[in-house]
Tab-separated table of C-alpha atoms in Angstrom:
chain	number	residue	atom	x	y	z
A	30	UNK	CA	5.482	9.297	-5.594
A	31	UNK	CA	8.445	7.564	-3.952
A	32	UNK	CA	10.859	5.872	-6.876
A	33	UNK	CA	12.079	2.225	-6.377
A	34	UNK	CA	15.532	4.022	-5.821
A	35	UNK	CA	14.547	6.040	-2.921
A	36	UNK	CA	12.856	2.617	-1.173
A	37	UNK	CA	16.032	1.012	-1.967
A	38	UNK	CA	18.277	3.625	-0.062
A	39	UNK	CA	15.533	3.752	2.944
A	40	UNK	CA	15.857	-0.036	3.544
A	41	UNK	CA	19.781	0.452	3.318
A	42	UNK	CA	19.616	3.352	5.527
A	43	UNK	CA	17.783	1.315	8.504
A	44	UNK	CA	19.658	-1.927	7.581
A	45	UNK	CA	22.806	0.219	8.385
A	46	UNK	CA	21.206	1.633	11.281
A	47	UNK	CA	20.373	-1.737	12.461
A	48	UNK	CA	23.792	-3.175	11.776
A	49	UNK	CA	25.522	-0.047	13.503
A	50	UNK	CA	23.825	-0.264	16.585
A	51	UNK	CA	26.067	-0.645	19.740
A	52	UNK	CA	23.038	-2.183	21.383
A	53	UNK	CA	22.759	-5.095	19.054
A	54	UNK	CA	26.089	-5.467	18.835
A	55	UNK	CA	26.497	-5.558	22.377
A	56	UNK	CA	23.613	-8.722	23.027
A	57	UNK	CA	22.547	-11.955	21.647
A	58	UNK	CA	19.037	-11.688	19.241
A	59	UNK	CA	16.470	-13.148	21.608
A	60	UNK	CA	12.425	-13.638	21.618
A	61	UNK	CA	11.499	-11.622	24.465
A	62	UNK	CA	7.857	-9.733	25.324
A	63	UNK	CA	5.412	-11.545	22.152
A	64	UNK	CA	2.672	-9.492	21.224
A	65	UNK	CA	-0.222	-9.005	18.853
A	66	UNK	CA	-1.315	-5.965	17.163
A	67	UNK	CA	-4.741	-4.708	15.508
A	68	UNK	CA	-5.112	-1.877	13.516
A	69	UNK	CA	-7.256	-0.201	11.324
A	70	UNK	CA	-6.926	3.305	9.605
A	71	UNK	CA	-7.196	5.506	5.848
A	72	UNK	CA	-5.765	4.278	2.932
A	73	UNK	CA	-4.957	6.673	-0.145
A	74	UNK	CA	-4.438	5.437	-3.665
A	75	UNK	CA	-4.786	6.831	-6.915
A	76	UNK	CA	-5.088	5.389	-11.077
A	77	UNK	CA	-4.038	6.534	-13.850
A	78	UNK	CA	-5.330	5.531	-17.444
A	79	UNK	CA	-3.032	6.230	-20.309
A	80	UNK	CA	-1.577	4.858	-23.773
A	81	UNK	CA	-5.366	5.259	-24.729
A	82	UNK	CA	-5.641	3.505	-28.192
A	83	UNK	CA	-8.683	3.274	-30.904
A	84	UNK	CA	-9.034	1.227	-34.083
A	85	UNK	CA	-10.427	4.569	-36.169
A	86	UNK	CA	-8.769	7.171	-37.460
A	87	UNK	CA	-9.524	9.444	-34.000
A	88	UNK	CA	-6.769	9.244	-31.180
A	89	UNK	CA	-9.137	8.838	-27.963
A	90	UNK	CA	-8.706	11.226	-25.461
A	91	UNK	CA	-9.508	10.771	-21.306
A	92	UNK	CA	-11.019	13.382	-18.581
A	93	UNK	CA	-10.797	12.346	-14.631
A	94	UNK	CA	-13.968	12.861	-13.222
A	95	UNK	CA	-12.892	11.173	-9.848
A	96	UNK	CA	-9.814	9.214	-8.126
A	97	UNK	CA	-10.286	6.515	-5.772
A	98	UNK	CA	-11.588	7.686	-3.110
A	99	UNK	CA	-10.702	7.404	1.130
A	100	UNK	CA	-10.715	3.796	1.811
A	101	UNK	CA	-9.792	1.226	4.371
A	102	UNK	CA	-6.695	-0.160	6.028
A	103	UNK	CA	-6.990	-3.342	7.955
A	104	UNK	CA	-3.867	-5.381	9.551
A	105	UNK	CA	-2.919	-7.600	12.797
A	106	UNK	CA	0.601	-8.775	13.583
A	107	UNK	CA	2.692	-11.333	15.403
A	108	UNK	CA	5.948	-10.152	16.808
A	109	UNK	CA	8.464	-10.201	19.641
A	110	UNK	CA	11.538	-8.358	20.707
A	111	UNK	CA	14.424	-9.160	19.472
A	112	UNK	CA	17.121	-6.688	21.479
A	113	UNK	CA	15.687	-3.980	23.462
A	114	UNK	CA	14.419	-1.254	21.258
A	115	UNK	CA	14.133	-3.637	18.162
A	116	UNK	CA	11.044	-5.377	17.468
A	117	UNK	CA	10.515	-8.040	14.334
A	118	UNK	CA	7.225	-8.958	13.509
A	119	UNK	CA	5.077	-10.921	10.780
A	120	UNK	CA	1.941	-8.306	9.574
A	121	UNK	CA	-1.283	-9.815	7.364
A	122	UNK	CA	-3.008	-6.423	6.170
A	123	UNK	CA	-5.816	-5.688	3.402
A	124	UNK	CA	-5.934	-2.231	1.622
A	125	UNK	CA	-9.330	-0.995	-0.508
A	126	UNK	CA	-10.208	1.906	-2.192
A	127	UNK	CA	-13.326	2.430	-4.479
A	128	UNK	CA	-15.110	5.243	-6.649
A	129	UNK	CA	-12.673	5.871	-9.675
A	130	UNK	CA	-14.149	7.418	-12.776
A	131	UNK	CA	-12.568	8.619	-16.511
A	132	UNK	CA	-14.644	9.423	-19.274
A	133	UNK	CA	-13.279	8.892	-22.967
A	134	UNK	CA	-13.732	10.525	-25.592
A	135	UNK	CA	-13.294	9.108	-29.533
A	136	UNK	CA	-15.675	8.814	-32.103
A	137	UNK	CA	-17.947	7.883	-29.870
A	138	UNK	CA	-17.391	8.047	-25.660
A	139	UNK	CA	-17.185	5.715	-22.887
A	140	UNK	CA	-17.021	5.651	-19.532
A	141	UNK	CA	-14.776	3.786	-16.883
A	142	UNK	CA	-15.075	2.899	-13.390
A	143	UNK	CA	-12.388	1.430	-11.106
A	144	UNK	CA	-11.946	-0.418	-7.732
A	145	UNK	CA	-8.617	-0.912	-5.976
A	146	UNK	CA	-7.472	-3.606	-3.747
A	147	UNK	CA	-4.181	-4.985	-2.022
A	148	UNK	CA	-3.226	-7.869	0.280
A	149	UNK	CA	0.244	-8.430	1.901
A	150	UNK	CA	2.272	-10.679	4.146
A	151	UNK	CA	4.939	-9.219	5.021
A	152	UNK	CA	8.547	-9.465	7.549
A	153	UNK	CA	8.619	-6.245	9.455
A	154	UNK	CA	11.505	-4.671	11.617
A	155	UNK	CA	10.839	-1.656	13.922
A	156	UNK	CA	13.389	0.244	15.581
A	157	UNK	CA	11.849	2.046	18.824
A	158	UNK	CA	13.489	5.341	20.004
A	159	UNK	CA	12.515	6.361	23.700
A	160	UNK	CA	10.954	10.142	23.309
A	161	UNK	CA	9.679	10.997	26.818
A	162	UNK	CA	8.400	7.665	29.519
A	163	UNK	CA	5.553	6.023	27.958
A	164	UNK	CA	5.934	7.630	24.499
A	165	UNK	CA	8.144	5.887	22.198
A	166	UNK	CA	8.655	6.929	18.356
A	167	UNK	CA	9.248	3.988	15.554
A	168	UNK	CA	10.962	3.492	12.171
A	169	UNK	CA	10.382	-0.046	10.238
A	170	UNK	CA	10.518	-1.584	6.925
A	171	UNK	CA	9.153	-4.793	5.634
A	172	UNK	CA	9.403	-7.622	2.795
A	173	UNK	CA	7.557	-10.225	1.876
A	174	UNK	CA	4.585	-11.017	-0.796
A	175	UNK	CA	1.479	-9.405	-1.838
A	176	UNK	CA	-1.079	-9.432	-4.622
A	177	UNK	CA	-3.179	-6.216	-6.282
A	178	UNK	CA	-6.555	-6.195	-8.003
A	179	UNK	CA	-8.285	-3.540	-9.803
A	180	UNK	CA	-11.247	-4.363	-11.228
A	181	UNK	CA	-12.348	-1.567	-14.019
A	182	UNK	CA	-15.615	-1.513	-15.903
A	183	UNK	CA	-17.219	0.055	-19.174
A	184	UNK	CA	-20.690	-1.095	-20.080
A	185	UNK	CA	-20.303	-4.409	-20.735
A	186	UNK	CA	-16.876	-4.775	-20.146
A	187	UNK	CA	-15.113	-5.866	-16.586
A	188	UNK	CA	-11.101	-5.764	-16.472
A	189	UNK	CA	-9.509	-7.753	-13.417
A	190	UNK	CA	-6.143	-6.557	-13.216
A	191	UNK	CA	-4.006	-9.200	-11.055
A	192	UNK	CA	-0.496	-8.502	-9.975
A	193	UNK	CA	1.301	-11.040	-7.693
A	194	UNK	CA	5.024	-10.266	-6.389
A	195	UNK	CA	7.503	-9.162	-4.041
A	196	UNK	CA	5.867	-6.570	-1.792
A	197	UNK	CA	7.359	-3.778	0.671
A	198	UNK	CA	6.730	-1.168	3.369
A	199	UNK	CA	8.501	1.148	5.138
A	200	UNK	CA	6.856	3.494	7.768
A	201	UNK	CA	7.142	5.737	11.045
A	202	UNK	CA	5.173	6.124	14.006
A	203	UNK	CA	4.635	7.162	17.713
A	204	UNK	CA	3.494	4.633	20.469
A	205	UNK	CA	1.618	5.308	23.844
A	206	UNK	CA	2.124	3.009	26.709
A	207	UNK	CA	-1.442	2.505	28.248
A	208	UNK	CA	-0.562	0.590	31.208
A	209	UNK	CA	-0.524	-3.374	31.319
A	210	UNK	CA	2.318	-3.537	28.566
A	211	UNK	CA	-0.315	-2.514	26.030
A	212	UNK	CA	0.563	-0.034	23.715
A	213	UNK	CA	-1.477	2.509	21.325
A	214	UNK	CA	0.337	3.606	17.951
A	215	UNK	CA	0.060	5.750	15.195
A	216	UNK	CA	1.337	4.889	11.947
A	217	UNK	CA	2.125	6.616	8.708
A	218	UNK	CA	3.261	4.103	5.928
A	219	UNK	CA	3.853	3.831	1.868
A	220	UNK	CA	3.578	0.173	1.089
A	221	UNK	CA	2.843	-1.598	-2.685
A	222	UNK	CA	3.825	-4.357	-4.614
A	223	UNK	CA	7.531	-4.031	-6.401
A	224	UNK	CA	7.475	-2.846	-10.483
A	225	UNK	CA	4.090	-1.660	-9.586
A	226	UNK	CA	0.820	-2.668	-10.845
A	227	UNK	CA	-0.915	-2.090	-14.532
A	228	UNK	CA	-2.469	-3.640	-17.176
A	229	UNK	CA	-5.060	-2.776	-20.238
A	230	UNK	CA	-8.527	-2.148	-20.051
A	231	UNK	CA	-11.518	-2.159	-22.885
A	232	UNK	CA	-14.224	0.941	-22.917
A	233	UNK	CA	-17.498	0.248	-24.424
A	234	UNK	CA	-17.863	2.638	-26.699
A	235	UNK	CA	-21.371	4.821	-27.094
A	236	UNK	CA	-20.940	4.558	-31.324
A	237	UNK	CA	-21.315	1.029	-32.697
A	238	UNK	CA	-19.489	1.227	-35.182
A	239	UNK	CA	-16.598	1.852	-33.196
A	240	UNK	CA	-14.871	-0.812	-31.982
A	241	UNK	CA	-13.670	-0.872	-27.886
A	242	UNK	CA	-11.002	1.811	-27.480
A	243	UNK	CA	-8.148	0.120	-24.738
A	244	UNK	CA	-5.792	1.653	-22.830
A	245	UNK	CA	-3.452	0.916	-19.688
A	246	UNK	CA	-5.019	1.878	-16.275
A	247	UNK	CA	-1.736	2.001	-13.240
A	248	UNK	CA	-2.168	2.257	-9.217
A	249	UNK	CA	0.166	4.325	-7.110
A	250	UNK	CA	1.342	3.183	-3.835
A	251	UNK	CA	-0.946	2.611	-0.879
A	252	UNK	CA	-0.497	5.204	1.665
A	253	UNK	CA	-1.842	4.250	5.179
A	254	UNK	CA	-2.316	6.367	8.257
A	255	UNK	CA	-3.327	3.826	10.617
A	256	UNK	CA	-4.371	3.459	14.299
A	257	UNK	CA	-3.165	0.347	16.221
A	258	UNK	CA	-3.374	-1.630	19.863
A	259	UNK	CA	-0.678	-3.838	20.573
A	260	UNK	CA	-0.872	-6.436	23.647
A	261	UNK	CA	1.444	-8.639	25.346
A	262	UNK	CA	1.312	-12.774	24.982
């Protein structure tokens, strides 16, 4: 997993890069060639359940049967250019993942299923570097705000974890020009919501007299490899 430090020095890095460029120092920011932009693709995202507490005298202990599975990326866009080669752009984009499972053990057992989901607006940049003619490869980062659900449940339990904040992505990708100004890409991307996202969770347990054991279920990142059609306004 990427650390907050190592986001921190890739948005300096392409803020320098940005910055440093003779090319935008050389012109006047502009709104040039709009576009819109579809996508779709894999997302990857895993949970983790720990700090696993119980109100007897037995410290609770947790197996992973299964991590979220392969889920779904969705996203469109709004942008222009601003210089040649540099490309801003407000992105709407949904990530889901499903199929989580940990069993717990106590004095009695439990079981826990878990859903994942994300939603972000974000401000994205996107510096485009000619490869070969009609293949062009891309760098970007983004800001803006987001909000993460999980939604875990254990017999007659249902956790809905909320988190709201400052949300971020930062990606690469290649684009092919299909003729008409329209363009295909590939994207690879880490995105998520700043601090990260966790919260505590109830199990129902299997022995009455237990009471619920708790315990703090966390998401990772969203990783996205997505597939995208941009066209011209």
């Amino acid at each position: 997993m990427i650390s907050r430090s190592g986001l921190a020095v890739g948005f300096s890095v392409l803020a320098f890069g940005l910055a440093m460029s003779p090319t935008a120092q050389a012109q006047d920011l502009s709104f040039d060639s709009p576009y819109v932009e579809f996508g779709a693709g894999g997302n990857w995202q895993e949970l983790a359940l720990d700090n696993l507490s119980s109100s007897s005298n037995y410290t609770p202990s947790s197996t992973e049967v299964s991590n979220l599975e392969l889920g779904a990326d969705l996203y469109a866009a709004v942008g222009a250019t601003l210089i040649p080669g540099l490309r801003a752009e407000i992105q709407g984009s949904y990530h889901t993942n499903s199929g989580a499972r940990f069993d717990v053990q106590s004095e009695g057992s439990a079981t826990l299923t878990a859903d994942s989901a994300t939603f972000m607006v974000l401000a994205n940049l996107w510096k485009d570097f000619a490869v070969t003619q009609g293949m062009t490869f891309s760098v970007g980062a983004g800001l803006g705000l987001g909000s993460s659900q999980q939604t875990a449940e254990s017999g007659a339990y249902t956790t809905d974890i909320n988190t709201t904040g400052l949300a971020y992505m930062i990606g690469a990708g290649v684009g092919f020009d299909i003729g008409s100004g329209m363009v295909i890409s590939l994207t690879y991307s880490l995105s998520g919501i700043a601090g990260g996202t966790s919260g505590q969770v109830a199990f129902d347990s299997s022995d009455s007299d237990d009471e619920p054991f708790t315990g703090d279920l966390s998401s990772s990142m969203n990783q996205s490899l997505t597939v995208g059609l941009r066209i011209p306004m």
